[in-house]
């Protein structure tokens, strides 16, 4: 695994941990679902961690759009957490995923 992939995975894990700690926040769960749905549409069902990291590099714009379209209150302040958490959860489906 490259350093870039490992670094991204660490960022994703940190974000996922923070979102998981806020389980009472229905808004975060809703945002996570919106970003995950868009991620699934963009990446598909068969992908590698490298491909996911490449999409992560482009994600800021489309995550913003997905959350704005979803109109969940407060999304600008939680954007990076939700983005990272969605990528963390989705990474588990990579063909080369290893815990």
Short mmCIF file of the N, C-alpha and C atoms (twelve columns), coordinates in Angstrom:
data_MODEL
# 
_entry.id   MODEL 
# 
loop_
_atom_site.group_PDB 
_atom_site.id 
_atom_site.type_symbol 
_atom_site.label_atom_id 
_atom_site.label_alt_id 
_atom_site.label_comp_id 
_atom_site.label_asym_id 
_atom_site.label_seq_id 
_atom_site.Cartn_x 
_atom_site.Cartn_y 
_atom_site.Cartn_z 
_atom_site.pdbx_PDB_model_num 
ATOM 1   N N  . UNK A 1  0.837   -1.162 0.000  1 
ATOM 2   C CA . UNK A 1  0.000   0.000  0.000  1 
ATOM 3   C C  . UNK A 1  0.894   1.241  0.000  1 
ATOM 4   N N  . UNK A 2  0.539   2.207  -0.839 1 
ATOM 5   C CA . UNK A 2  1.351   3.419  -0.921 1 
ATOM 6   C C  . UNK A 2  1.098   4.324  0.282  1 
ATOM 7   N N  . UNK A 3  2.017   5.231  0.490  1 
ATOM 8   C CA . UNK A 3  1.887   6.176  1.602  1 
ATOM 9   C C  . UNK A 3  0.644   7.045  1.421  1 
ATOM 10  N N  . UNK A 4  0.329   7.402  0.193  1 
ATOM 11  C CA . UNK A 4  -0.853  8.231  -0.072 1 
ATOM 12  C C  . UNK A 4  -2.139  7.495  0.302  1 
ATOM 13  N N  . UNK A 5  -2.223  6.222  -0.037 1 
ATOM 14  C CA . UNK A 5  -3.398  5.417  0.308  1 
ATOM 15  C C  . UNK A 5  -3.482  5.251  1.821  1 
ATOM 16  N N  . UNK A 6  -2.379  4.961  2.453  1 
ATOM 17  C CA . UNK A 6  -2.372  4.788  3.910  1 
ATOM 18  C C  . UNK A 6  -2.757  6.079  4.621  1 
ATOM 19  N N  . UNK A 7  -2.257  7.202  4.159  1 
ATOM 20  C CA . UNK A 7  -2.592  8.494  4.750  1 
ATOM 21  C C  . UNK A 7  -4.086  8.785  4.623  1 
ATOM 22  N N  . UNK A 8  -4.644  8.532  3.446  1 
ATOM 23  C CA . UNK A 8  -6.074  8.752  3.238  1 
ATOM 24  C C  . UNK A 8  -6.891  7.852  4.155  1 
ATOM 25  N N  . UNK A 9  -6.496  6.601  4.273  1 
ATOM 26  C CA . UNK A 9  -7.234  5.678  5.142  1 
ATOM 27  C C  . UNK A 9  -7.224  6.158  6.595  1 
ATOM 28  N N  . UNK A 10 -6.103  6.700  7.052  1 
ATOM 29  C CA . UNK A 10 -6.030  7.227  8.419  1 
ATOM 30  C C  . UNK A 10 -6.972  8.425  8.601  1 
ATOM 31  N N  . UNK A 11 -7.005  9.313  7.601  1 
ATOM 32  C CA . UNK A 11 -7.928  10.451 7.649  1 
ATOM 33  C C  . UNK A 11 -9.373  9.964  7.712  1 
ATOM 34  N N  . UNK A 12 -9.693  8.974  6.876  1 
ATOM 35  C CA . UNK A 12 -11.053 8.439  6.823  1 
ATOM 36  C C  . UNK A 12 -11.442 7.802  8.157  1 
ATOM 37  N N  . UNK A 13 -10.515 7.052  8.742  1 
ATOM 38  C CA . UNK A 13 -10.798 6.401  10.029 1 
ATOM 39  C C  . UNK A 13 -11.052 7.434  11.125 1 
ATOM 40  N N  . UNK A 14 -10.249 8.494  11.150 1 
ATOM 41  C CA . UNK A 14 -10.436 9.548  12.153 1 
ATOM 42  C C  . UNK A 14 -11.810 10.200 12.002 1 
ATOM 43  N N  . UNK A 15 -12.183 10.497 10.773 1 
ATOM 44  C CA . UNK A 15 -13.491 11.113 10.518 1 
ATOM 45  C C  . UNK A 15 -14.616 10.172 10.914 1 
ATOM 46  N N  . UNK A 16 -14.470 8.902  10.586 1 
ATOM 47  C CA . UNK A 16 -15.501 7.927  10.935 1 
ATOM 48  C C  . UNK A 16 -15.656 7.834  12.449 1 
ATOM 49  N N  . UNK A 17 -14.573 7.824  13.158 1 
ATOM 50  C CA . UNK A 17 -14.607 7.767  14.621 1 
ATOM 51  C C  . UNK A 17 -15.368 8.979  15.190 1 
ATOM 52  N N  . UNK A 18 -15.085 10.149 14.644 1 
ATOM 53  C CA . UNK A 18 -15.753 11.366 15.124 1 
ATOM 54  C C  . UNK A 18 -17.252 11.332 14.835 1 
ATOM 55  N N  . UNK A 19 -17.621 10.863 13.666 1 
ATOM 56  C CA . UNK A 19 -19.044 10.767 13.324 1 
ATOM 57  C C  . UNK A 19 -19.716 9.710  14.197 1 
ATOM 58  N N  . UNK A 20 -19.035 8.602  14.422 1 
ATOM 59  C CA . UNK A 20 -19.601 7.531  15.249 1 
ATOM 60  C C  . UNK A 20 -19.838 7.994  16.682 1 
ATOM 61  N N  . UNK A 21 -18.991 8.875  17.168 1 
ATOM 62  C CA . UNK A 21 -19.155 9.395  18.525 1 
ATOM 63  C C  . UNK A 21 -20.369 10.317 18.635 1 
ATOM 64  N N  . UNK A 22 -20.837 10.818 17.518 1 
ATOM 65  C CA . UNK A 22 -21.995 11.710 17.499 1 
ATOM 66  C C  . UNK A 22 -23.232 10.966 17.001 1 
ATOM 67  N N  . UNK A 23 -23.407 9.747  17.438 1 
ATOM 68  C CA . UNK A 23 -24.491 8.899  16.949 1 
ATOM 69  C C  . UNK A 23 -25.871 9.487  17.192 1 
ATOM 70  N N  . UNK A 24 -25.998 10.353 18.164 1 
ATOM 71  C CA . UNK A 24 -27.280 10.982 18.449 1 
ATOM 72  C C  . UNK A 24 -27.674 12.023 17.409 1 
ATOM 73  N N  . UNK A 25 -26.757 12.408 16.554 1 
ATOM 74  C CA . UNK A 25 -26.987 13.485 15.592 1 
ATOM 75  C C  . UNK A 25 -27.593 12.923 14.300 1 
ATOM 76  N N  . UNK A 26 -28.901 13.030 14.172 1 
ATOM 77  C CA . UNK A 26 -29.604 12.521 12.990 1 
ATOM 78  C C  . UNK A 26 -29.173 13.256 11.728 1 
ATOM 79  N N  . UNK A 27 -28.809 14.516 11.864 1 
ATOM 80  C CA . UNK A 27 -28.360 15.303 10.722 1 
ATOM 81  C C  . UNK A 27 -27.076 14.719 10.127 1 
ATOM 82  N N  . UNK A 28 -26.145 14.325 10.988 1 
ATOM 83  C CA . UNK A 28 -24.899 13.712 10.507 1 
ATOM 84  C C  . UNK A 28 -25.181 12.401 9.787  1 
ATOM 85  N N  . UNK A 29 -26.053 11.592 10.338 1 
ATOM 86  C CA . UNK A 29 -26.395 10.316 9.697  1 
ATOM 87  C C  . UNK A 29 -27.024 10.554 8.325  1 
ATOM 88  N N  . UNK A 30 -27.871 11.557 8.239  1 
ATOM 89  C CA . UNK A 30 -28.518 11.891 6.971  1 
ATOM 90  C C  . UNK A 30 -27.485 12.379 5.947  1 
ATOM 91  N N  . UNK A 31 -26.556 13.217 6.395  1 
ATOM 92  C CA . UNK A 31 -25.498 13.709 5.517  1 
ATOM 93  C C  . UNK A 31 -24.615 12.556 5.037  1 
ATOM 94  N N  . UNK A 32 -24.294 11.656 5.954  1 
ATOM 95  C CA . UNK A 32 -23.458 10.501 5.616  1 
ATOM 96  C C  . UNK A 32 -24.135 9.649  4.545  1 
ATOM 97  N N  . UNK A 33 -25.421 9.473  4.670  1 
ATOM 98  C CA . UNK A 33 -26.169 8.704  3.673  1 
ATOM 99  C C  . UNK A 33 -26.158 9.398  2.314  1 
ATOM 100 N N  . UNK A 34 -26.318 10.710 2.298  1 
ATOM 101 C CA . UNK A 34 -26.308 11.462 1.036  1 
ATOM 102 C C  . UNK A 34 -24.955 11.348 0.335  1 
ATOM 103 N N  . UNK A 35 -23.881 11.498 1.080  1 
ATOM 104 C CA . UNK A 35 -22.540 11.405 0.489  1 
ATOM 105 C C  . UNK A 35 -22.242 9.968  0.059  1 
ATOM 106 N N  . UNK A 36 -22.629 9.001  0.855  1 
ATOM 107 C CA . UNK A 36 -22.410 7.589  0.503  1 
ATOM 108 C C  . UNK A 36 -23.141 7.225  -0.777 1 
ATOM 109 N N  . UNK A 37 -24.360 7.708  -0.935 1 
ATOM 110 C CA . UNK A 37 -25.123 7.429  -2.159 1 
ATOM 111 C C  . UNK A 37 -24.434 8.013  -3.389 1 
ATOM 112 N N  . UNK A 38 -23.932 9.233  -3.257 1 
ATOM 113 C CA . UNK A 38 -23.235 9.855  -4.385 1 
ATOM 114 C C  . UNK A 38 -21.907 9.146  -4.660 1 
ATOM 115 N N  . UNK A 39 -21.231 8.732  -3.618 1 
ATOM 116 C CA . UNK A 39 -19.974 7.992  -3.779 1 
ATOM 117 C C  . UNK A 39 -20.216 6.681  -4.515 1 
ATOM 118 N N  . UNK A 40 -21.258 5.985  -4.144 1 
ATOM 119 C CA . UNK A 40 -21.616 4.723  -4.808 1 
ATOM 120 C C  . UNK A 40 -21.899 4.957  -6.288 1 
ATOM 121 N N  . UNK A 41 -22.599 6.058  -6.592 1 
ATOM 122 C CA . UNK A 41 -22.912 6.388  -7.985 1 
ATOM 123 C C  . UNK A 41 -21.635 6.690  -8.782 1 
ATOM 124 N N  . UNK A 42 -20.691 7.364  -8.157 1 
ATOM 125 C CA . UNK A 42 -19.468 7.773  -8.850 1 
ATOM 126 C C  . UNK A 42 -18.443 6.648  -8.997 1 
ATOM 127 N N  . UNK A 43 -18.307 5.820  -7.981 1 
ATOM 128 C CA . UNK A 43 -17.243 4.809  -7.973 1 
ATOM 129 C C  . UNK A 43 -17.737 3.447  -8.437 1 
ATOM 130 N N  . UNK A 44 -18.983 3.130  -8.137 1 
ATOM 131 C CA . UNK A 44 -19.520 1.824  -8.515 1 
ATOM 132 C C  . UNK A 44 -19.214 0.775  -7.463 1 
ATOM 133 N N  . UNK A 45 -19.473 -0.466 -7.832 1 
ATOM 134 C CA . UNK A 45 -19.345 -1.559 -6.880 1 
ATOM 135 C C  . UNK A 45 -18.010 -2.271 -6.875 1 
ATOM 136 N N  . UNK A 46 -17.237 -2.132 -7.930 1 
ATOM 137 C CA . UNK A 46 -15.938 -2.796 -8.006 1 
ATOM 138 C C  . UNK A 46 -14.859 -1.722 -8.153 1 
ATOM 139 N N  . UNK A 47 -13.990 -1.639 -7.154 1 
ATOM 140 C CA . UNK A 47 -12.980 -0.589 -7.148 1 
ATOM 141 C C  . UNK A 47 -11.827 -0.992 -6.239 1 
ATOM 142 N N  . UNK A 48 -10.701 -0.328 -6.423 1 
ATOM 143 C CA . UNK A 48 -9.537  -0.538 -5.561 1 
ATOM 144 C C  . UNK A 48 -9.408  0.660  -4.616 1 
ATOM 145 N N  . UNK A 49 -8.607  0.497  -3.593 1 
ATOM 146 C CA . UNK A 49 -8.342  1.616  -2.685 1 
ATOM 147 C C  . UNK A 49 -7.683  2.774  -3.433 1 
ATOM 148 N N  . UNK A 50 -6.822  2.471  -4.376 1 
ATOM 149 C CA . UNK A 50 -6.170  3.522  -5.169 1 
ATOM 150 C C  . UNK A 50 -7.215  4.341  -5.930 1 
ATOM 151 N N  . UNK A 51 -8.186  3.652  -6.529 1 
ATOM 152 C CA . UNK A 51 -9.250  4.359  -7.253 1 
ATOM 153 C C  . UNK A 51 -10.069 5.217  -6.292 1 
ATOM 154 N N  . UNK A 52 -10.290 4.718  -5.106 1 
ATOM 155 C CA . UNK A 52 -11.043 5.466  -4.107 1 
ATOM 156 C C  . UNK A 52 -10.263 6.704  -3.657 1 
ATOM 157 N N  . UNK A 53 -8.974  6.565  -3.476 1 
ATOM 158 C CA . UNK A 53 -8.136  7.716  -3.114 1 
ATOM 159 C C  . UNK A 53 -8.154  8.754  -4.233 1 
ATOM 160 N N  . UNK A 54 -8.131  8.304  -5.467 1 
ATOM 161 C CA . UNK A 54 -8.209  9.238  -6.592 1 
ATOM 162 C C  . UNK A 54 -9.524  10.016 -6.575 1 
ATOM 163 N N  . UNK A 55 -10.612 9.324  -6.270 1 
ATOM 164 C CA . UNK A 55 -11.916 10.004 -6.179 1 
ATOM 165 C C  . UNK A 55 -11.938 10.952 -4.991 1 
ATOM 166 N N  . UNK A 56 -11.298 10.575 -3.912 1 
ATOM 167 C CA . UNK A 56 -11.211 11.421 -2.717 1 
ATOM 168 C C  . UNK A 56 -10.537 12.753 -3.047 1 
ATOM 169 N N  . UNK A 57 -9.561  12.729 -3.914 1 
ATOM 170 C CA . UNK A 57 -8.854  13.953 -4.309 1 
ATOM 171 C C  . UNK A 57 -9.783  14.918 -5.050 1 
ATOM 172 N N  . UNK A 58 -10.825 14.398 -5.676 1 
ATOM 173 C CA . UNK A 58 -11.784 15.225 -6.422 1 
ATOM 174 C C  . UNK A 58 -13.075 15.487 -5.641 1 
ATOM 175 N N  . UNK A 59 -13.186 14.972 -4.454 1 
ATOM 176 C CA . UNK A 59 -14.471 14.904 -3.766 1 
ATOM 177 C C  . UNK A 59 -14.981 16.221 -3.195 1 
ATOM 178 N N  . UNK A 60 -14.124 17.147 -2.870 1 
ATOM 179 C CA . UNK A 60 -14.601 18.363 -2.196 1 
ATOM 180 C C  . UNK A 60 -15.759 19.025 -2.938 1 
ATOM 181 N N  . UNK A 61 -15.635 19.190 -4.230 1 
ATOM 182 C CA . UNK A 61 -16.683 19.872 -5.003 1 
ATOM 183 C C  . UNK A 61 -17.981 19.083 -5.029 1 
ATOM 184 N N  . UNK A 62 -17.887 17.791 -5.336 1 
ATOM 185 C CA . UNK A 62 -19.149 17.051 -5.459 1 
ATOM 186 C C  . UNK A 62 -19.793 16.741 -4.110 1 
ATOM 187 N N  . UNK A 63 -18.989 16.619 -3.060 1 
ATOM 188 C CA . UNK A 63 -19.571 16.424 -1.727 1 
ATOM 189 C C  . UNK A 63 -20.341 17.684 -1.330 1 
ATOM 190 N N  . UNK A 64 -19.757 18.829 -1.583 1 
ATOM 191 C CA . UNK A 64 -20.433 20.102 -1.314 1 
ATOM 192 C C  . UNK A 64 -21.777 20.160 -2.037 1 
ATOM 193 N N  . UNK A 65 -21.742 19.813 -3.322 1 
ATOM 194 C CA . UNK A 65 -22.968 19.832 -4.124 1 
ATOM 195 C C  . UNK A 65 -24.009 18.844 -3.594 1 
ATOM 196 N N  . UNK A 66 -23.565 17.643 -3.237 1 
ATOM 197 C CA . UNK A 66 -24.498 16.621 -2.743 1 
ATOM 198 C C  . UNK A 66 -25.148 17.064 -1.440 1 
ATOM 199 N N  . UNK A 67 -24.384 17.667 -0.554 1 
ATOM 200 C CA . UNK A 67 -24.944 18.103 0.722  1 
ATOM 201 C C  . UNK A 67 -25.820 19.343 0.567  1 
ATOM 202 N N  . UNK A 68 -25.426 20.245 -0.318 1 
ATOM 203 C CA . UNK A 68 -26.243 21.439 -0.556 1 
ATOM 204 C C  . UNK A 68 -27.579 21.046 -1.189 1 
ATOM 205 N N  . UNK A 69 -27.527 20.112 -2.128 1 
ATOM 206 C CA . UNK A 69 -28.748 19.637 -2.781 1 
ATOM 207 C C  . UNK A 69 -29.657 18.937 -1.778 1 
ATOM 208 N N  . UNK A 70 -29.067 18.226 -0.872 1 
ATOM 209 C CA . UNK A 70 -29.816 17.510 0.150  1 
ATOM 210 C C  . UNK A 70 -30.418 18.490 1.172  1 
ATOM 211 N N  . UNK A 71 -29.834 19.677 1.272  1 
ATOM 212 C CA . UNK A 71 -30.318 20.756 2.131  1 
ATOM 213 C C  . UNK A 71 -30.381 20.384 3.614  1 
ATOM 214 N N  . UNK A 72 -29.447 19.589 4.065  1 
ATOM 215 C CA . UNK A 72 -29.393 19.256 5.477  1 
ATOM 216 C C  . UNK A 72 -28.815 20.443 6.248  1 
ATOM 217 N N  . UNK A 73 -29.509 20.932 7.266  1 
ATOM 218 C CA . UNK A 73 -28.998 22.078 8.024  1 
ATOM 219 C C  . UNK A 73 -27.623 21.795 8.639  1 
ATOM 220 N N  . UNK A 74 -26.763 22.798 8.600  1 
ATOM 221 C CA . UNK A 74 -25.462 22.700 9.250  1 
ATOM 222 C C  . UNK A 74 -24.395 21.954 8.478  1 
ATOM 223 N N  . UNK A 75 -24.685 21.555 7.251  1 
ATOM 224 C CA . UNK A 75 -23.726 20.728 6.521  1 
ATOM 225 C C  . UNK A 75 -22.368 21.390 6.289  1 
ATOM 226 N N  . UNK A 76 -22.270 22.715 6.095  1 
ATOM 227 C CA . UNK A 76 -20.930 23.267 5.841  1 
ATOM 228 C C  . UNK A 76 -19.932 22.986 6.959  1 
ATOM 229 N N  . UNK A 77 -20.383 22.980 8.212  1 
ATOM 230 C CA . UNK A 77 -19.441 22.779 9.323  1 
ATOM 231 C C  . UNK A 77 -19.052 21.318 9.509  1 
ATOM 232 N N  . UNK A 78 -19.820 20.399 8.948  1 
ATOM 233 C CA . UNK A 78 -19.528 18.971 9.110  1 
ATOM 234 C C  . UNK A 78 -19.054 18.304 7.819  1 
ATOM 235 N N  . UNK A 79 -18.898 19.074 6.765  1 
ATOM 236 C CA . UNK A 79 -18.551 18.534 5.452  1 
ATOM 237 C C  . UNK A 79 -17.349 17.599 5.483  1 
ATOM 238 N N  . UNK A 80 -16.241 18.026 6.045  1 
ATOM 239 C CA . UNK A 80 -15.027 17.199 5.997  1 
ATOM 240 C C  . UNK A 80 -15.182 15.914 6.810  1 
ATOM 241 N N  . UNK A 81 -15.871 15.979 7.942  1 
ATOM 242 C CA . UNK A 81 -16.095 14.772 8.736  1 
ATOM 243 C C  . UNK A 81 -16.958 13.764 7.986  1 
ATOM 244 N N  . UNK A 82 -18.039 14.254 7.432  1 
ATOM 245 C CA . UNK A 82 -18.963 13.372 6.717  1 
ATOM 246 C C  . UNK A 82 -18.275 12.783 5.483  1 
ATOM 247 N N  . UNK A 83 -17.523 13.593 4.782  1 
ATOM 248 C CA . UNK A 83 -16.791 13.124 3.602  1 
ATOM 249 C C  . UNK A 83 -15.841 11.990 3.984  1 
ATOM 250 N N  . UNK A 84 -15.025 12.206 4.988  1 
ATOM 251 C CA . UNK A 84 -14.068 11.189 5.412  1 
ATOM 252 C C  . UNK A 84 -14.749 9.925  5.903  1 
ATOM 253 N N  . UNK A 85 -15.823 10.082 6.676  1 
ATOM 254 C CA . UNK A 85 -16.541 8.918  7.201  1 
ATOM 255 C C  . UNK A 85 -17.159 8.097  6.071  1 
ATOM 256 N N  . UNK A 86 -17.713 8.767  5.080  1 
ATOM 257 C CA . UNK A 86 -18.310 8.049  3.943  1 
ATOM 258 C C  . UNK A 86 -17.242 7.264  3.185  1 
ATOM 259 N N  . UNK A 87 -16.090 7.869  2.972  1 
ATOM 260 C CA . UNK A 87 -15.011 7.163  2.287  1 
ATOM 261 C C  . UNK A 87 -14.513 5.989  3.122  1 
ATOM 262 N N  . UNK A 88 -14.450 6.171  4.428  1 
ATOM 263 C CA . UNK A 88 -14.027 5.061  5.294  1 
ATOM 264 C C  . UNK A 88 -14.969 3.873  5.146  1 
ATOM 265 N N  . UNK A 89 -16.253 4.135  5.266  1 
ATOM 266 C CA . UNK A 89 -17.232 3.053  5.161  1 
ATOM 267 C C  . UNK A 89 -17.190 2.401  3.788  1 
ATOM 268 N N  . UNK A 90 -17.064 3.204  2.754  1 
ATOM 269 C CA . UNK A 90 -17.057 2.668  1.393  1 
ATOM 270 C C  . UNK A 90 -15.778 1.894  1.101  1 
ATOM 271 N N  . UNK A 91 -14.673 2.267  1.721  1 
ATOM 272 C CA . UNK A 91 -13.391 1.599  1.464  1 
ATOM 273 C C  . UNK A 91 -13.424 0.119  1.803  1 
ATOM 274 N N  . UNK A 92 -14.302 -0.256 2.730  1 
ATOM 275 C CA . UNK A 92 -14.398 -1.664 3.130  1 
ATOM 276 C C  . UNK A 92 -14.851 -2.559 1.995  1 
ATOM 277 N N  . UNK A 93 -15.407 -1.971 0.947  1 
ATOM 278 C CA . UNK A 93 -15.845 -2.758 -0.207 1 
ATOM 279 C C  . UNK A 93 -14.803 -2.839 -1.320 1 
ATOM 280 N N  . UNK A 94 -13.631 -2.252 -1.114 1 
ATOM 281 C CA . UNK A 94 -12.583 -2.291 -2.140 1 
ATOM 282 C C  . UNK A 94 -12.080 -3.709 -2.336 1 
ATOM 283 N N  . UNK A 95 -11.752 -4.062 -3.572 1 
ATOM 284 C CA . UNK A 95 -11.283 -5.421 -3.857 1 
ATOM 285 C C  . UNK A 95 -9.966  -5.725 -3.158 1 
ATOM 286 N N  . UNK A 96 -9.200  -4.688 -2.820 1 
ATOM 287 C CA . UNK A 96 -7.921  -4.910 -2.153 1 
ATOM 288 C C  . UNK A 96 -7.947  -4.445 -0.689 1 
ATOM 289 N N  . UNK A 97 -9.131  -4.333 -0.115 1 
ATOM 290 C CA . UNK A 97 -9.267  -3.899 1.280  1 
ATOM 291 C C  . UNK A 97 -8.684  -4.938 2.234  1 
ATOM 292 N N  . UNK A 98 -7.958  -4.453 3.213  1 
ATOM 293 C CA . UNK A 98 -7.471  -5.299 4.306  1 
ATOM 294 C C  . UNK A 98 -7.531  -4.434 5.563  1 
ATOM 295 N N  . UNK A 99 -8.094  -4.956 6.635  1 
ATOM 296 C CA . UNK A 99 -8.204  -4.140 7.875  1 
ATOM 297 C C  . UNK A 99 -6.841  -3.740 8.421  1 
# 
